[in-house]
Each structure stands twice: as C-alpha cells, then as structure tokens.
C-alpha cells in the first residue's frame, strides 16, 4: 500500500456505529466486553423490576378498577416484612452493580506498564495526535494488540475524547493532563467524538482511530513522518492543511466558515478590522499563521489560534505553497 | 338544624357570592400584583411557569426540527447552540424548579394545613416578583447577544464565549432568592400553621415532599448563587477562578455547579413524588401504603442527594477514590426512590381504581419515572458511565426523570386541583386522550434516544453521522405529537374556564383538608375550621349524587361539631 492510499483508507468509512448489536456499537478493545457485560447485567435487573412494577400496576388497575358493585377492600397499610424485603433485595443488587462498575473502572484507569504513548491535543475544533517520533496527524493510528496510553491536553476549553467502539471517554481539560488508555483488539477504522460541548464546531470535532496490524504500524509511522521530504511542497502543504485542522475553519470552496476561505486568497486584497488593507503575499500569510491577531480580517472574529512553535518554518513554507497552488488550479 | 339530611352539615360547595371567591373578591391588575393571598400568588406562578413552559417547548420543537436531518436543516450551528441552551435554561430555571412548589404548592399547601395563608405572605409575594425579575433578566439574553454555553455553564467555555453569559448569571442569581424565600416560607408554615391536632404523621405526603424540597432549596441554592457570581466576577474583572489561563481550575466549577444541580434534580422530583402520593391514594381510594417509609424516604433522598454530585464527573479526571465514593452513594440514593415506587404500587392493591385524567398521569409517572430511575443505575455505574456519559443516553435519562417524572406529576396535579383552583370541571374525555397522547409521544421521543446514546451519539450535537438519522427522526416525530397534545390540553382547559361544569367542593373524593373548602376557595380559605380527618381517611367520605361530589359522612362531620356554621 503506498502512502497516499493508506491515508485514503485512514479517512475511509468507519463502520463501528452501524456494526455491533442493537444497543452497542462494535466492540474493539479489551475493556469493551467488560463494560458490555456490566451494561447487560444492569439491563437484565432493570428489565425485571420494570416488568414487575408495570405488570403489578396493570394487574391491579384491571382487577380493582372502579365499577358498579366493586368496592375497595381493607388491607394493611404497612407490612414490615414486605417493606424490608423490597428494601434489602434491591440494596444487595445495587451493591453488586456498584462492585462490577468499580472493577471495570479500575481496569480502565490503570494502564499496563508497556503502553505506547501518544500525545493528544484538542482545540476548537480539531484533534491532533503526536507520535513519539514527533509526527503529528489529525487521526489516531495505533498498533493492534498493544496497550496505548493517551496524554490529553487542551489548548482552549474543555473537550472530551470518546471512542464508542473502545468504550472509553475522558475529558480533555485545559491546564491539566488527563490520561486514558485502551488496547485495540480488531483492526479497522473507528470514530472519535468530542463529547464535551465546546461551541460552534463541537459536532464536527471528529477524528478516526485506525488500528493497524502491529507489523504495518511502524512502517506506516515511518512513511507518514517523512512526508515533508517525500512529497512535493504543495502536496505536503495540503497534508498539513488537513492534518493540522486548518480545514475546520477555512474552506476551499469560497464559503466563509469561522475564518475566510482559502479560495482566491493568494493575491487577494484583504481589509482588516482596523481599516487597513494588504495584498496577500508570503509574508502576510506567514504572519497570519504565527501571529493571527496582528491583522484580523474584517468580518471575522479574532479566534484563530497561533501556530507559532507548533508549525516549523519549513511547514509554513509548504502551506504557503499549497495556498498558492489553490489559485493555479482555478481556470 | 332541623333535618338530618346527610348533605346538610357540609360546607357549601361553591362560594355564595363573588366576595367569597378568591378569584373575584377583588378586581384589577393591582389587586393581583400586590395580593398577599397564597392562592393568587400560586395562580400567578402558574401562569408564569406555563408561559415559560410554552417558550421552552417551542424551543424543543425547533431543536427536533433541526435534528430531522444531519447537517443544517433550518438553522446554523450557532443558532442551534443558542436554542438548546435556552431550552434547557428556561425549562429548568423558570419551569421545572418552581412549577410544583411555587404554583401548585403555594396554592394548596396552606389549605392542606387548614391555614389561612403561608407564614410570611409578604415574603411570598416578594418571591414571586423576584422570580418575575429573574425571568425577564434571563430572557433579556435574547436581546443582548444570546447564550450558547448549555444550561450547565461549564468553564472556561462560559467565561470566554462572547455571548451574554454575565446577564444570565445575574438572572440565575436573582432567581435563586425566589426559591430560597419559598423554601423558608414553606418550612415555617409547616412547622407553625398546622391545624390543631394535625400532627406530623397526619400530614399529607405532598407536605412532607415540600418540606424535604424546601430544605434542599435553602441549603443548595446559595451555592449556585455564589458560583454564578464567581463566573460573573471572572468575566467582568478577569479574576482567575475557573479559567486556567488566569490560574483558575475549570473542574472546580463542575464541583460547585453539581453540588447545587444534583440536589436540584430532587427539587424537581420530590414535589412530583408528593403529588403522585396524593393522586394514587385518592384514585385508588386506599390509604397510602407505607406512609412512614414514603415520608422518610423523601428526607433520605434530600440528605443523601447532597453527597452524590461527583457522579456527573466520572470522566473529568477526578480521583478514583472520589469517583468510587460518589458511585457508591449514588446507588445508595436509588433505594429510597425504589421504596416509594413499591409503596405506590402496593397502595393500589385491593383498591377501587378510577382512571380519571389525574390518575392516568400518575400511572404514566410510574412508567416514565420507572424508566428514568432505572436508567440512572447505568449512569451511576463507574464502568458503564465511561461509555454513556454525555451521550443521548443521558439526555433520554434526565428527560424521563425530569420531564417524564416532574411534568407528568405536574399535569396530574394540575388536572387534580384545577376544579379547586378555578371552580370548573374540564372535558374529561379530551383530558384522557391528551394524557395518552403525552404518554405515547413522550416515549416515542425519548426511548430511541437511549439507543442512539448507547450507540455513541454525543449530546449537544448540531450535526450528526448519518448512522444516527433514524433515531433522530423517530424522536422528532414523537416530539411533534407531544407538542400537539399540549395544545389539546390548553384548548380544553381554556374552554373549561368559560363554560366548564361548576365544580363541587370535592369532585375526586380526596381526604386532605384543601378539599373541604368551596371550589374556588374563599379568600381566607375556610369560613369555619375544617374537620380534621386523616389525609388518606377515605372512609370518612361518601359520594353525594345531588352535588356530584364527595361529602363528609354525617357522623364524621358531627364528630368535630363544626360544619354547621358553614351553612350560616
Ligand atoms: Cu466539543
Ligand atoms: Cu446528579
């Protein structure tokens, strides 16, 4: 598989939600079966009690419905034995539920020692995943059958990292590092959701987890990490545009999103909120990326995060090449 | 006293003249705006909370319309975020929290105690006007930039967004005082103004529930007040309390917020449970089963409910020890709720069960609250919650509890006390149809949301994966059906005010003291002391065909030796 087709596979359809059972999405981590067991255990007990309550209610309503000739009959207005029974049995059952939940929680909390570590950064409204070799991707690629430990941090507000197929969720809180781990048990593509409300793009803050067979993972990572050297500059710029989440706020088709569209940006004369004007060239674009608040395009909010220190000079150059190339594609 | 006609020693059924009717003894806007009459204040709360309900309900319809298809359907993401935030904030702060205590409770609580009014009538009026002020402030955000934080106001989103969070915080702060005042008033009233001989074990369970609720309101609301003020201070003065960029801790906010907002769930649900106790006993014509257990469990819920707030934060990164304790206590608080449900079912045993509209609501309460409560067992579970937290499973769960539970109980209570409040009967057939519509529509709306949630659908999503479309569409259809039902209800209730059959004093045969006064009541509630009977002593009542309602048995009326004066 060449590198680009692997990316295509990576952003391919995830079938985890559709798959799985009536209640649950696909199950693809070591702790997912544990969670599902507790879920169905509670489900069975709840269904039993619900049927009991509703069944008795219906029975009484039918048998004792008011009708000519029927009168209420005396019955005790309390009964200690009965009341103790229906207090103690549920108490025992919820204790068992609690215990199972506690065990699962502890298993999900403590990562095994040999876990592979990925740094996850959340910001409005995209994810970035940084691998041990420094490569950053918009999706999370992991090896099959090896515990993966994520160190979560946020650039702005609280987000939450959720992979239904793995049954894991952890808030991504600014100012602290939260950690979460899982071990994938099936190769495939799974969905990552943001589950803590974070504003306009909250529901589009998705990513994929791609589980590679262990021998392919290292090869993928090496290739992916080298894309700056192996791809033509504009192509590499496009990768950066996609991987670093610029596309969350900048469209390519001319429609404004949170930020202005990149279509026709090159050579366009921009008006700024302070009234000044400039024609977009290399230096302007560079400044927009490392110091976005210096000149704020009229009609937009100053919400673009700075990429100073997060994009290398070479990467910025390639993005500029990409923006230029957008213009050339136009007829 | 010449004859021994059974109906004779009864209080009159209807006010003899306009001046003996609390609705008509005084006229004009000022006579309402400055009234000290708890009944009028109750009616003003009723009208206001219903207006809030209408607004919140409309916003719900907008949400469900937008979610008919993935991506944009009728509004953009920012509008949607404003709509769901206001939907939650309006329905929680302006409807669910005040509706049963302040509207129904204000109206019936003093009468249930045989009292002339609450302990502090002026404070009662003040709490209404505080509520009205807070409500206007909250709606003011519509004109001043909207509100897009979700009703939970999580920091640092809420401290950094440029919508009108400051005003909303002040509104919530102000609204809190209305609740605190009502709580203080009710507790004092229950302690001090009970009818002679009405001991604590002779109180209707509705009163016990109100008592427990008031305790929570007084203890928890100040915490919310301080918390929202802190957000206000952080936003206006840049003092870092919750925003990590200013040196604050965003998770601290969650602790403060849920310290109020979990007990607030019980502020909404306990009064509902109180109503259900009254309805099930009355329409089964049986004394409530396990009176002490139900009363005690209200208090147990109120107390334990203060120590479970961390179950909203299992994924926040709080310590495992904290999570474990919170999960354990959450399961502990499930037991008193379960006990109540068993008691209600047992109350119906060997009764004579009438399916009037209020009882249909009470039975749907058992179903809806049953599902709401049982699904709480999943969310209180440390392991399973990691999967379900902040998904539609949670959305469905709390709608079953708060809308299914509180709204069903409120509607049941409204239909139950409507004849007492306005002296008119409504169209019973339409009322039953509407009750069934609400029930079916509600389940259609929210049951599929459990499945969407377990499948992974996160909450507060403007856009969603196409896989979830079917769940959202079923849900929207259910919501529209429920919405329609409310217009049916509105229709026949309004009609009843104009040409409803005049209501007797006690149409349902309920035994609490509020049913011994005329419908609608005298401005001073009772013209003579009510005859003290047990709150569930249905054997003291008999049906009177001529009146079309229940009256005290003559020997009961005689036992107290009052009653006769009422005729004079
Ligand atoms: Cu988000
Ligand atoms: Cu809670």
PDB file of C-alpha atoms in Angstrom, chain B residues 52-157:
ATOM      1  CA  UNK B  52     -42.050  29.595  30.365  1.00  0.00           C
ATOM      2  CA  UNK B  53     -43.116  26.069  29.514  1.00  0.00           C
ATOM      3  CA  UNK B  54     -44.632  27.249  26.252  1.00  0.00           C
ATOM      4  CA  UNK B  55     -41.406  29.054  25.332  1.00  0.00           C
ATOM      5  CA  UNK B  56     -39.186  26.146  26.345  1.00  0.00           C
ATOM      6  CA  UNK B  57     -41.467  23.740  24.492  1.00  0.00           C
ATOM      7  CA  UNK B  58     -41.294  25.816  21.323  1.00  0.00           C
ATOM      8  CA  UNK B  59     -37.513  25.762  21.564  1.00  0.00           C
ATOM      9  CA  UNK B  60     -37.708  21.967  21.923  1.00  0.00           C
ATOM     10  CA  UNK B  61     -39.712  21.825  18.693  1.00  0.00           C
ATOM     11  CA  UNK B  62     -37.012  23.909  16.991  1.00  0.00           C
ATOM     12  CA  UNK B  63     -34.337  21.523  18.232  1.00  0.00           C
ATOM     13  CA  UNK B  64     -36.212  18.494  16.986  1.00  0.00           C
ATOM     14  CA  UNK B  65     -36.869  20.155  13.633  1.00  0.00           C
ATOM     15  CA  UNK B  66     -33.211  20.986  13.169  1.00  0.00           C
ATOM     16  CA  UNK B  67     -32.236  17.417  14.015  1.00  0.00           C
ATOM     17  CA  UNK B  68     -34.550  15.885  11.414  1.00  0.00           C
ATOM     18  CA  UNK B  69     -31.548  15.620   9.084  1.00  0.00           C
ATOM     19  CA  UNK B  70     -27.785  15.600   9.604  1.00  0.00           C
ATOM     20  CA  UNK B  71     -26.095  18.921   8.923  1.00  0.00           C
ATOM     21  CA  UNK B  72     -28.038  22.118   8.619  1.00  0.00           C
ATOM     22  CA  UNK B  73     -31.811  21.692   8.356  1.00  0.00           C
ATOM     23  CA  UNK B  74     -33.345  25.020   9.365  1.00  0.00           C
ATOM     24  CA  UNK B  75     -30.682  26.925  11.327  1.00  0.00           C
ATOM     25  CA  UNK B  76     -26.913  27.218  11.624  1.00  0.00           C
ATOM     26  CA  UNK B  77     -24.763  25.741  14.354  1.00  0.00           C
ATOM     27  CA  UNK B  78     -24.540  28.895  16.453  1.00  0.00           C
ATOM     28  CA  UNK B  79     -28.293  29.395  16.405  1.00  0.00           C
ATOM     29  CA  UNK B  80     -28.758  25.779  17.372  1.00  0.00           C
ATOM     30  CA  UNK B  81     -26.376  26.198  20.299  1.00  0.00           C
ATOM     31  CA  UNK B  82     -28.378  29.169  21.499  1.00  0.00           C
ATOM     32  CA  UNK B  83     -31.633  27.307  21.084  1.00  0.00           C
ATOM     33  CA  UNK B  84     -30.660  24.237  23.085  1.00  0.00           C
ATOM     34  CA  UNK B  85     -29.071  26.395  25.791  1.00  0.00           C
ATOM     35  CA  UNK B  86     -32.197  28.478  26.241  1.00  0.00           C
ATOM     36  CA  UNK B  87     -34.385  25.392  26.023  1.00  0.00           C
ATOM     37  CA  UNK B  88     -32.560  23.930  28.992  1.00  0.00           C
ATOM     38  CA  UNK B  89     -32.130  27.120  30.981  1.00  0.00           C
ATOM     39  CA  UNK B  90     -35.727  28.266  30.561  1.00  0.00           C
ATOM     40  CA  UNK B  91     -37.276  24.903  31.320  1.00  0.00           C
ATOM     41  CA  UNK B  92     -35.087  24.182  34.312  1.00  0.00           C
ATOM     42  CA  UNK B  93     -34.889  27.562  35.999  1.00  0.00           C
ATOM     43  CA  UNK B  94     -38.239  29.015  35.001  1.00  0.00           C
ATOM     44  CA  UNK B  95     -40.406  25.913  34.809  1.00  0.00           C
ATOM     45  CA  UNK B  96     -39.277  22.662  36.414  1.00  0.00           C
ATOM     46  CA  UNK B  97     -37.786  24.089  39.600  1.00  0.00           C
ATOM     47  CA  UNK B  98     -40.616  26.445  40.552  1.00  0.00           C
ATOM     48  CA  UNK B  99     -43.609  24.775  38.951  1.00  0.00           C
ATOM     49  CA  UNK B 100     -44.793  22.286  41.551  1.00  0.00           C
ATOM     50  CA  UNK B 101     -43.653  24.030  44.754  1.00  0.00           C
ATOM     51  CA  UNK B 102     -44.410  27.584  43.748  1.00  0.00           C
ATOM     52  CA  UNK B 103     -47.502  27.107  41.597  1.00  0.00           C
ATOM     53  CA  UNK B 104     -49.307  24.051  42.984  1.00  0.00           C
ATOM     54  CA  UNK B 105     -47.605  24.148  46.377  1.00  0.00           C
ATOM     55  CA  UNK B 106     -48.402  27.775  47.011  1.00  0.00           C
ATOM     56  CA  UNK B 107     -51.997  27.132  46.180  1.00  0.00           C
ATOM     57  CA  UNK B 108     -52.660  24.020  48.225  1.00  0.00           C
ATOM     58  CA  UNK B 109     -50.051  23.861  50.973  1.00  0.00           C
ATOM     59  CA  UNK B 110     -51.712  26.267  53.444  1.00  0.00           C
ATOM     60  CA  UNK B 111     -55.117  24.758  52.765  1.00  0.00           C
ATOM     61  CA  UNK B 112     -53.808  21.252  53.360  1.00  0.00           C
ATOM     62  CA  UNK B 113     -52.774  22.502  56.803  1.00  0.00           C
ATOM     63  CA  UNK B 114     -56.125  24.161  57.374  1.00  0.00           C
ATOM     64  CA  UNK B 115     -54.299  27.505  57.471  1.00  0.00           C
ATOM     65  CA  UNK B 116     -55.390  30.890  56.232  1.00  0.00           C
ATOM     66  CA  UNK B 117     -52.146  31.617  54.401  1.00  0.00           C
ATOM     67  CA  UNK B 118     -48.425  30.884  54.459  1.00  0.00           C
ATOM     68  CA  UNK B 119     -46.397  32.090  57.421  1.00  0.00           C
ATOM     69  CA  UNK B 120     -44.937  35.107  55.597  1.00  0.00           C
ATOM     70  CA  UNK B 121     -47.387  36.341  52.952  1.00  0.00           C
ATOM     71  CA  UNK B 122     -45.321  39.415  52.089  1.00  0.00           C
ATOM     72  CA  UNK B 123     -42.222  37.349  51.551  1.00  0.00           C
ATOM     73  CA  UNK B 124     -44.314  35.074  49.361  1.00  0.00           C
ATOM     74  CA  UNK B 125     -45.290  37.974  47.145  1.00  0.00           C
ATOM     75  CA  UNK B 126     -41.692  39.109  47.094  1.00  0.00           C
ATOM     76  CA  UNK B 127     -40.536  35.695  45.923  1.00  0.00           C
ATOM     77  CA  UNK B 128     -42.958  35.885  43.018  1.00  0.00           C
ATOM     78  CA  UNK B 129     -41.643  39.261  41.932  1.00  0.00           C
ATOM     79  CA  UNK B 130     -38.074  38.085  42.307  1.00  0.00           C
ATOM     80  CA  UNK B 131     -38.966  35.183  40.062  1.00  0.00           C
ATOM     81  CA  UNK B 132     -40.538  37.534  37.532  1.00  0.00           C
ATOM     82  CA  UNK B 133     -37.490  39.817  37.590  1.00  0.00           C
ATOM     83  CA  UNK B 134     -35.113  36.897  37.175  1.00  0.00           C
ATOM     84  CA  UNK B 135     -37.213  35.531  34.331  1.00  0.00           C
ATOM     85  CA  UNK B 136     -37.133  38.837  32.480  1.00  0.00           C
ATOM     86  CA  UNK B 137     -33.380  39.049  33.008  1.00  0.00           C
ATOM     87  CA  UNK B 138     -32.896  35.539  31.679  1.00  0.00           C
ATOM     88  CA  UNK B 139     -34.975  36.287  28.610  1.00  0.00           C
ATOM     89  CA  UNK B 140     -33.017  39.516  28.283  1.00  0.00           C
ATOM     90  CA  UNK B 141     -30.095  37.470  26.942  1.00  0.00           C
ATOM     91  CA  UNK B 142     -32.118  37.117  23.751  1.00  0.00           C
ATOM     92  CA  UNK B 143     -31.660  40.829  23.135  1.00  0.00           C
ATOM     93  CA  UNK B 144     -28.114  41.125  24.380  1.00  0.00           C
ATOM     94  CA  UNK B 145     -26.182  38.545  22.418  1.00  0.00           C
ATOM     95  CA  UNK B 146     -27.790  35.203  23.203  1.00  0.00           C
ATOM     96  CA  UNK B 147     -26.439  32.413  25.358  1.00  0.00           C
ATOM     97  CA  UNK B 148     -24.521  29.454  23.970  1.00  0.00           C
ATOM     98  CA  UNK B 149     -22.999  27.731  26.984  1.00  0.00           C
ATOM     99  CA  UNK B 150     -25.516  24.975  27.615  1.00  0.00           C
ATOM    100  CA  UNK B 151     -27.518  25.260  30.833  1.00  0.00           C
ATOM    101  CA  UNK B 152     -24.531  23.804  32.691  1.00  0.00           C
ATOM    102  CA  UNK B 153     -22.345  26.893  32.046  1.00  0.00           C
ATOM    103  CA  UNK B 154     -19.133  24.862  32.037  1.00  0.00           C
ATOM    104  CA  UNK B 155     -15.969  26.894  32.382  1.00  0.00           C
ATOM    105  CA  UNK B 156     -13.763  28.012  30.709  1.00  0.00           C
ATOM    106  CA  UNK B 157     -16.195  27.997  27.783  1.00  0.00           C
TER     107      UNK B 157
END
